[in-house]
Short mmCIF file of C-alpha atoms in Angstrom, two decimals:
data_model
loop_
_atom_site.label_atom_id
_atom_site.label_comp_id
_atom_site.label_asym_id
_atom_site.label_seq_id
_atom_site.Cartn_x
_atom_site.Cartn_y
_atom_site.Cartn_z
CA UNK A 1222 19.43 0.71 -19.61
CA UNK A 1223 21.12 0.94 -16.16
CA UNK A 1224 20.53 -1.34 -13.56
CA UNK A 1225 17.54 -0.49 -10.81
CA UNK A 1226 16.60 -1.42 -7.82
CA UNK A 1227 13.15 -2.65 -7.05
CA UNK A 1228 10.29 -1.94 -4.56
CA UNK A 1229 6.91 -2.86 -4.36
CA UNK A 1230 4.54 -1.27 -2.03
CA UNK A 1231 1.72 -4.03 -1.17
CA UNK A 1232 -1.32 -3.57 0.93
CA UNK A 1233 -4.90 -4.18 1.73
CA UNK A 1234 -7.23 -1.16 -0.02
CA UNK A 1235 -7.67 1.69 2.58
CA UNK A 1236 -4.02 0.84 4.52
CA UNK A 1237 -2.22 3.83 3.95
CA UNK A 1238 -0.11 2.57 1.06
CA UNK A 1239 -0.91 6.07 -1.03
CA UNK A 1240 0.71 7.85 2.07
CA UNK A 1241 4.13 5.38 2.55
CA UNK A 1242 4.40 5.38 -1.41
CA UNK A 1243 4.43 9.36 -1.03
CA UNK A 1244 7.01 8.78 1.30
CA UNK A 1245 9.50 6.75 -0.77
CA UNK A 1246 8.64 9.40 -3.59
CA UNK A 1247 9.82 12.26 -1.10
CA UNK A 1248 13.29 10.66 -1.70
CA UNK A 1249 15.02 12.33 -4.74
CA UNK A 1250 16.26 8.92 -5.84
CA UNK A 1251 12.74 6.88 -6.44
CA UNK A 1252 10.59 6.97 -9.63
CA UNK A 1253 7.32 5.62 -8.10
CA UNK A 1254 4.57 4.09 -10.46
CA UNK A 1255 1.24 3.38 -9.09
CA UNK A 1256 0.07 -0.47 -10.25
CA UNK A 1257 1.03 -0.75 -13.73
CA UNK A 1258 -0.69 -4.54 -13.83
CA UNK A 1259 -4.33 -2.40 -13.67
CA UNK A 1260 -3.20 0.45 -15.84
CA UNK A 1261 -3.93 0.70 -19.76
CA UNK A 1262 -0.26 0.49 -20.85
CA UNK A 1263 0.32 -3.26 -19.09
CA UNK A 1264 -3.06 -4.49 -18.16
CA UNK A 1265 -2.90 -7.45 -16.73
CA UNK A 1266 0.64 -8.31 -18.69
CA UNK A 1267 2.17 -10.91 -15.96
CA UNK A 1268 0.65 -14.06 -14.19
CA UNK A 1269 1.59 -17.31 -11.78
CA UNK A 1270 3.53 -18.44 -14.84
CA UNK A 1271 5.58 -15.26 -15.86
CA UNK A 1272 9.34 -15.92 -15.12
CA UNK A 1273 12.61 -13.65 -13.58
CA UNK A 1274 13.23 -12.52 -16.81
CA UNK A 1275 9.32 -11.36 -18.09
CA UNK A 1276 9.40 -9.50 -14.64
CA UNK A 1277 12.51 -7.85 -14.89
CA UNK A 1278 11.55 -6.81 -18.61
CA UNK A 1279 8.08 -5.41 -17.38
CA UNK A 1280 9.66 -3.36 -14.58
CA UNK A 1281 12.13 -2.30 -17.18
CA UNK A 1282 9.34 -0.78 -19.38
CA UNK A 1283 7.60 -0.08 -16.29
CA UNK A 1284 10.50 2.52 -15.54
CA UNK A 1285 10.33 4.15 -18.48
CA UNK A 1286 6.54 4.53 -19.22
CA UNK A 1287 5.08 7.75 -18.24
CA UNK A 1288 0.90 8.38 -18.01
CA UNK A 1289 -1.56 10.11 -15.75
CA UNK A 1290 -2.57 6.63 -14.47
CA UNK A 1291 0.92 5.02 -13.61
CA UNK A 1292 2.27 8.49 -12.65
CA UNK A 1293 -0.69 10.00 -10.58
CA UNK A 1294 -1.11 12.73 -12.17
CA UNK A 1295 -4.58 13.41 -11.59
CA UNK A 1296 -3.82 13.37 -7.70
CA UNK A 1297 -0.83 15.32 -8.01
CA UNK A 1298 -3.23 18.21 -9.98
CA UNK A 1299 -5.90 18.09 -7.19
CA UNK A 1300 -3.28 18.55 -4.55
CA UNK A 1301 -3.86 15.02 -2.93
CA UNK A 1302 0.00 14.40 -3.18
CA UNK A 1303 3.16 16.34 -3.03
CA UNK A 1304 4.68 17.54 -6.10
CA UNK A 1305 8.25 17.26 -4.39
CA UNK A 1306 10.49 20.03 -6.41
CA UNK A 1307 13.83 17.91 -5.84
CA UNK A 1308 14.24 15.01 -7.93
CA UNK A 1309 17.56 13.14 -9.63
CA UNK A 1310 17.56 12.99 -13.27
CA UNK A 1311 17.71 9.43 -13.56
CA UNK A 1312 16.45 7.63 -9.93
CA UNK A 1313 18.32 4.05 -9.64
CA UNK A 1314 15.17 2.98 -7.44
CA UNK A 1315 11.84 1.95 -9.20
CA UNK A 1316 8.63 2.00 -6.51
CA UNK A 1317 5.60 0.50 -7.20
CA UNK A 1318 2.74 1.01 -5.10
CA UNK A 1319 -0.09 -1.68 -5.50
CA UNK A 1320 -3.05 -3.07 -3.59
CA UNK A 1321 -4.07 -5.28 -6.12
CA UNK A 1322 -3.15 -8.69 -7.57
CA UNK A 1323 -1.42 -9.97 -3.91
CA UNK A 1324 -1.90 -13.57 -5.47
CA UNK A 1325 1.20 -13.00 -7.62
CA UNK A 1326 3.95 -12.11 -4.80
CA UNK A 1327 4.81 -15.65 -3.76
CA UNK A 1328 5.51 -16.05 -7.20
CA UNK A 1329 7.45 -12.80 -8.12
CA UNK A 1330 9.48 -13.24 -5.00
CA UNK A 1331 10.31 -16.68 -5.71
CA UNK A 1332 10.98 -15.47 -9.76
CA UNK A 1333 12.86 -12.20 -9.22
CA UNK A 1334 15.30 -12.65 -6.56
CA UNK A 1335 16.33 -8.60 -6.80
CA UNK A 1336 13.04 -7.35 -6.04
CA UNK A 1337 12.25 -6.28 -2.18
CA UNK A 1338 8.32 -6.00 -0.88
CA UNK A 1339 7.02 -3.60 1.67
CA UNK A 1340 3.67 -4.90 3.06
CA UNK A 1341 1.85 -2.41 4.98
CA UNK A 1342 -1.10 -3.52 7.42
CA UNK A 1343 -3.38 -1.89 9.07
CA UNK A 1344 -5.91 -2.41 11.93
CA UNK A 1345 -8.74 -4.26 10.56
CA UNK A 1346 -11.59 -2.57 12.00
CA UNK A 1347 -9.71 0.86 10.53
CA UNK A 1348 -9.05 -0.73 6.99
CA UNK A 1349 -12.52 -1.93 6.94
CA UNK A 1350 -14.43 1.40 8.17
CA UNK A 1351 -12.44 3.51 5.99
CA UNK A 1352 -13.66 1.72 2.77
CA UNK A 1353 -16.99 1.35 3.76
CA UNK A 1354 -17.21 5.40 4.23
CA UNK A 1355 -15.21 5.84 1.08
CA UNK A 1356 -17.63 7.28 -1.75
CA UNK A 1357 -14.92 6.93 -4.38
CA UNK A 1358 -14.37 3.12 -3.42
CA UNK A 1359 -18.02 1.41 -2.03
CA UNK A 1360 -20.70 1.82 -4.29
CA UNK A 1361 -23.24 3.52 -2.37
CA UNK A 1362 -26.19 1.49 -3.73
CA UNK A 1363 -25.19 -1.56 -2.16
CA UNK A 1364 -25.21 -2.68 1.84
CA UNK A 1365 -22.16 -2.48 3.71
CA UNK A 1366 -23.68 -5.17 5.99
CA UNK A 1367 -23.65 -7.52 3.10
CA UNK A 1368 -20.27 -6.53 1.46
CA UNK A 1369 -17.83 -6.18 4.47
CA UNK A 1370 -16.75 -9.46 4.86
CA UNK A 1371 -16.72 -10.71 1.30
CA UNK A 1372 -16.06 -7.64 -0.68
CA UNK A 1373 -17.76 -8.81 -3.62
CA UNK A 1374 -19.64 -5.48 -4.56
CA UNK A 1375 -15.44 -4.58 -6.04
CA UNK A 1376 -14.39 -7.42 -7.22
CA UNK A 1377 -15.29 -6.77 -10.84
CA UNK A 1378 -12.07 -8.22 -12.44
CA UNK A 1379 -8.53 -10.31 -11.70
CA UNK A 1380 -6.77 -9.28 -8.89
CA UNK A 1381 -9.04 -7.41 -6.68
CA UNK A 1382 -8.63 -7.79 -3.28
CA UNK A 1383 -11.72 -6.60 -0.74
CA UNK A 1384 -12.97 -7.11 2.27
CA UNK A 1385 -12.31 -8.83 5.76
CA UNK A 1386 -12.01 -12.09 4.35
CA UNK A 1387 -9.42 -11.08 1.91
CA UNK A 1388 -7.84 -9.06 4.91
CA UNK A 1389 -7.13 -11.96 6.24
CA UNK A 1390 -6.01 -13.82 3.44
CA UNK A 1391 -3.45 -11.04 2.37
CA UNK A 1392 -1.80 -10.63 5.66
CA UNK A 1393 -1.36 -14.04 6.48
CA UNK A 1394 0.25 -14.72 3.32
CA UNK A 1395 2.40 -11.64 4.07
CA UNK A 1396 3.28 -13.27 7.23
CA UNK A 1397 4.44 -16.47 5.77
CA UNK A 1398 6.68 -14.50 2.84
CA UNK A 1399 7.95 -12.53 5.53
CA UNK A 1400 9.49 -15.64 7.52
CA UNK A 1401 10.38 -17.47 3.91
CA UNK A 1402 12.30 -14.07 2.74
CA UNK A 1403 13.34 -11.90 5.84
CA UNK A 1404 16.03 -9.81 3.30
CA UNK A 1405 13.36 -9.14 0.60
CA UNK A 1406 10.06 -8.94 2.15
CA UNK A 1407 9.08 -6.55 5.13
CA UNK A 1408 5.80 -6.18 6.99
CA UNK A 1409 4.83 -2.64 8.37
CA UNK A 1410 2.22 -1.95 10.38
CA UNK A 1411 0.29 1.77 9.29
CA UNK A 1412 -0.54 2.53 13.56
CA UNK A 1413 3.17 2.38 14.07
CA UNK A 1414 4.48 4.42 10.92
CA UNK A 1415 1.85 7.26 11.93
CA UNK A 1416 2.92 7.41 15.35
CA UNK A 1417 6.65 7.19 14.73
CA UNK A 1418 6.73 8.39 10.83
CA UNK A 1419 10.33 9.55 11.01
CA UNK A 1420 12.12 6.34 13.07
CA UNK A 1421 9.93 3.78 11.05
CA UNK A 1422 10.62 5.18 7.63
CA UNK A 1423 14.34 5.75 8.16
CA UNK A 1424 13.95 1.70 9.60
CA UNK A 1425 12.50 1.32 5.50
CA UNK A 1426 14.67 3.08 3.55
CA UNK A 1427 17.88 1.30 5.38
CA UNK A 1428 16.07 -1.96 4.06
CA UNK A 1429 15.90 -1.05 0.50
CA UNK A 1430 19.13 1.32 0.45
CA UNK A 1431 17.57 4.53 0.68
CA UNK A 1432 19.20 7.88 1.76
CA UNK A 1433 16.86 9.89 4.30
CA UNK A 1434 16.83 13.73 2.83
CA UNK A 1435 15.43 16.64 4.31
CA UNK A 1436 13.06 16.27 1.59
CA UNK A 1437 11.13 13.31 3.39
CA UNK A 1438 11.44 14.76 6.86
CA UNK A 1439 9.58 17.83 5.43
CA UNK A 1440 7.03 15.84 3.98
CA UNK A 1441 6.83 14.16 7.30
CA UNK A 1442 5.47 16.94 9.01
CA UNK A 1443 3.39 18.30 6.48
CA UNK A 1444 1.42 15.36 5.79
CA UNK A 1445 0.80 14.63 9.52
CA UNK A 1446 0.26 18.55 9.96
CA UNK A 1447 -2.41 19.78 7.99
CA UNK A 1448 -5.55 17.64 7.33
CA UNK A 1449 -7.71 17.35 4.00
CA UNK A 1450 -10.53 16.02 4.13
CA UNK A 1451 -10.84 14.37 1.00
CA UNK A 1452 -10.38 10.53 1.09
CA UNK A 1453 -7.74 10.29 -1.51
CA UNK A 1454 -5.47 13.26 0.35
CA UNK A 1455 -2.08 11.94 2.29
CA UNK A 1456 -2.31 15.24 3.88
CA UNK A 1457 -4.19 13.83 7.71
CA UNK A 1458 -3.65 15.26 10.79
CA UNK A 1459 -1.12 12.76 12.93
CA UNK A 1460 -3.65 13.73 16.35
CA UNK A 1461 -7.18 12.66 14.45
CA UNK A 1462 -9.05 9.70 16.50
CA UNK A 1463 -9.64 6.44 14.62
CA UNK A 1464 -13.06 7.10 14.19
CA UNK A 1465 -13.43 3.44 13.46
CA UNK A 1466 -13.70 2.85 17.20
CA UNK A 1467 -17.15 5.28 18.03
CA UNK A 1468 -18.25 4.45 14.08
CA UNK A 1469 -18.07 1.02 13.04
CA UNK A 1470 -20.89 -1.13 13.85
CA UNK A 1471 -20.34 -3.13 17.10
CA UNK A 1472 -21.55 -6.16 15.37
CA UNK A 1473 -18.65 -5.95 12.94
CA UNK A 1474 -16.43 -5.05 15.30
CA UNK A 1475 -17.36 -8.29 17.33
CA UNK A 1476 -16.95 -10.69 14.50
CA UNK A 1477 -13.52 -9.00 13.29
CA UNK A 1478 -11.85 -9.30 16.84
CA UNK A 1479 -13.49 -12.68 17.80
CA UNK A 1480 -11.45 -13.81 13.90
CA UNK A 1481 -8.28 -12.21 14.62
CA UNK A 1482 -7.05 -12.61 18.56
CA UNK A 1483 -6.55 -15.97 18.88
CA UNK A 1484 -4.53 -15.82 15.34
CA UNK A 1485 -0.82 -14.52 14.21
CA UNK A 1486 -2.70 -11.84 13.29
CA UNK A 1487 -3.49 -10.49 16.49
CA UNK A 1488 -0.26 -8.28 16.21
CA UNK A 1489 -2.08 -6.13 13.75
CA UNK A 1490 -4.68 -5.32 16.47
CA UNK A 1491 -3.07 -2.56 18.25
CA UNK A 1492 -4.38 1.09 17.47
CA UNK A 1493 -2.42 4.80 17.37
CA UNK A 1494 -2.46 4.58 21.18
CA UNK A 1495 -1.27 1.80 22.01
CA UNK A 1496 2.49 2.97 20.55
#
């Protein structure tokens, strides 16, 4: 099998990592797989103690592994994603998109010294609201007052990650890989990509060797140009207000900011506007 490069998208549920993984699959040269450590084929196949070589053999497989899970399929059929006509018969780039199982990057970066991370983060309060109001992803029979810090209502097996506790938890962790591996591991923030889509995913793909096609830039504008209103759709108008801000309950609000602006976290507090 030929060499490949790489990249794994990470992110807190509800951050926009379905839209930037769209994005890298926009470029001709990416095979994107969506978490292959939840899907049937590989469930749960690598822990803390799995070594270069077990990773590079499970993104191997990974590569060449097609299903509806791993290849979003079911999305893809519903119209929730691009089915981008343009694609190279054999991609040298492997994506994976996961928000799951963030416990294992310290020790994948520290194991596989080819693979590069993109972390994407988004503004708490957004993250947050947006799962709360998510049918397919809060179960409606439980209280959103008693889940939103703790996330425990989802966190039904290994390596689910919920809630503003484990908001904070991911992205300080992402912090600290990001200083301990500035060549392999990048932070981006969701407020910034959706205000500047084009400059901050060219800014990306340089990172992890990736040509810009026209491909992307037309994605680009459709995604941020017509609006669906169905949770699981990349397709949301660039203009729409955070409703987070007139929707989320003050008391939540309060807690979440009081948390986060004395922290290195504070840089994650800045909205659409503010760029």
């Amino acid at each position: 099998m030929k060499s490949i490069k790489t990249h794994w998208i990470s992110g807190m549920p509800r951050s926009g990592s379905t839209w930037l993984s769209q994005l890298f699959f926009s470029s001709p040269d990416v095979k994107l797989k969506f978490c292959p450590l939840f899907s049937y084929e590989f469930k749960n196949q690598l822990d803390e103690k799995a070594g270069g070589v077990e990773w590079q053999t499970f993104f191997d497989q990974v590569y060449l592994t097609e299903s509806e899970f791993l290849d979003q399929e079911y999305l893809r059929k519903q119209g929730l994603v691009p089915n981008f006509k343009t694609r190279d018969e054999n991609p040298i780039n492997l994506v994976i998109k996961s928000t799951r199982f963030h416990h294992l990057l310290p020790f994948l970066m520290r194991e596989h010294r080819g693979v590069k991370i993109i972390h994407i983060v988004r503004h708490p309060c957004a993250s947050i609201y947006s799962w709360l109001c998510n049918p397919f992803e809060f179960p409606k029979d439980v209280s959103p007052m008693d889940n939103w810090r703790s996330g425990e209502c989802r966190k039904t097996s290994v390596g689910e990650f919920w809630g503003f506790d484990d908001w904070k938890h991911v992205n300080t962790q992402a912090i600290s890989l990001e200083k301990q591996y500035p060549e392999r591991f990048k932070i981006v923030q969701y407020e910034h990509l959706a205000t500047n889509p084009e400059l901050v995913i060219k800014d990306i793909f340089k990172f992890c060797d990736i040509a810009f096609s026209n491909q992307t830039q037309d994605f680009i504008y459709s995604s941020q140009n017509t609006h669906d209103a169905n949770k699981r759709s990349v397709y949301k108008n660039a203009n729409k207000v955070e409703s987070w801000i007139y929707n989320l309950a003050p008391e939540i609000v309060d807690v979440i900011l009081k948390e986060t602006e004395n922290t290195e976290l504070n840089r994650f507090l800045a909205t659409k506007s503010d760029y």
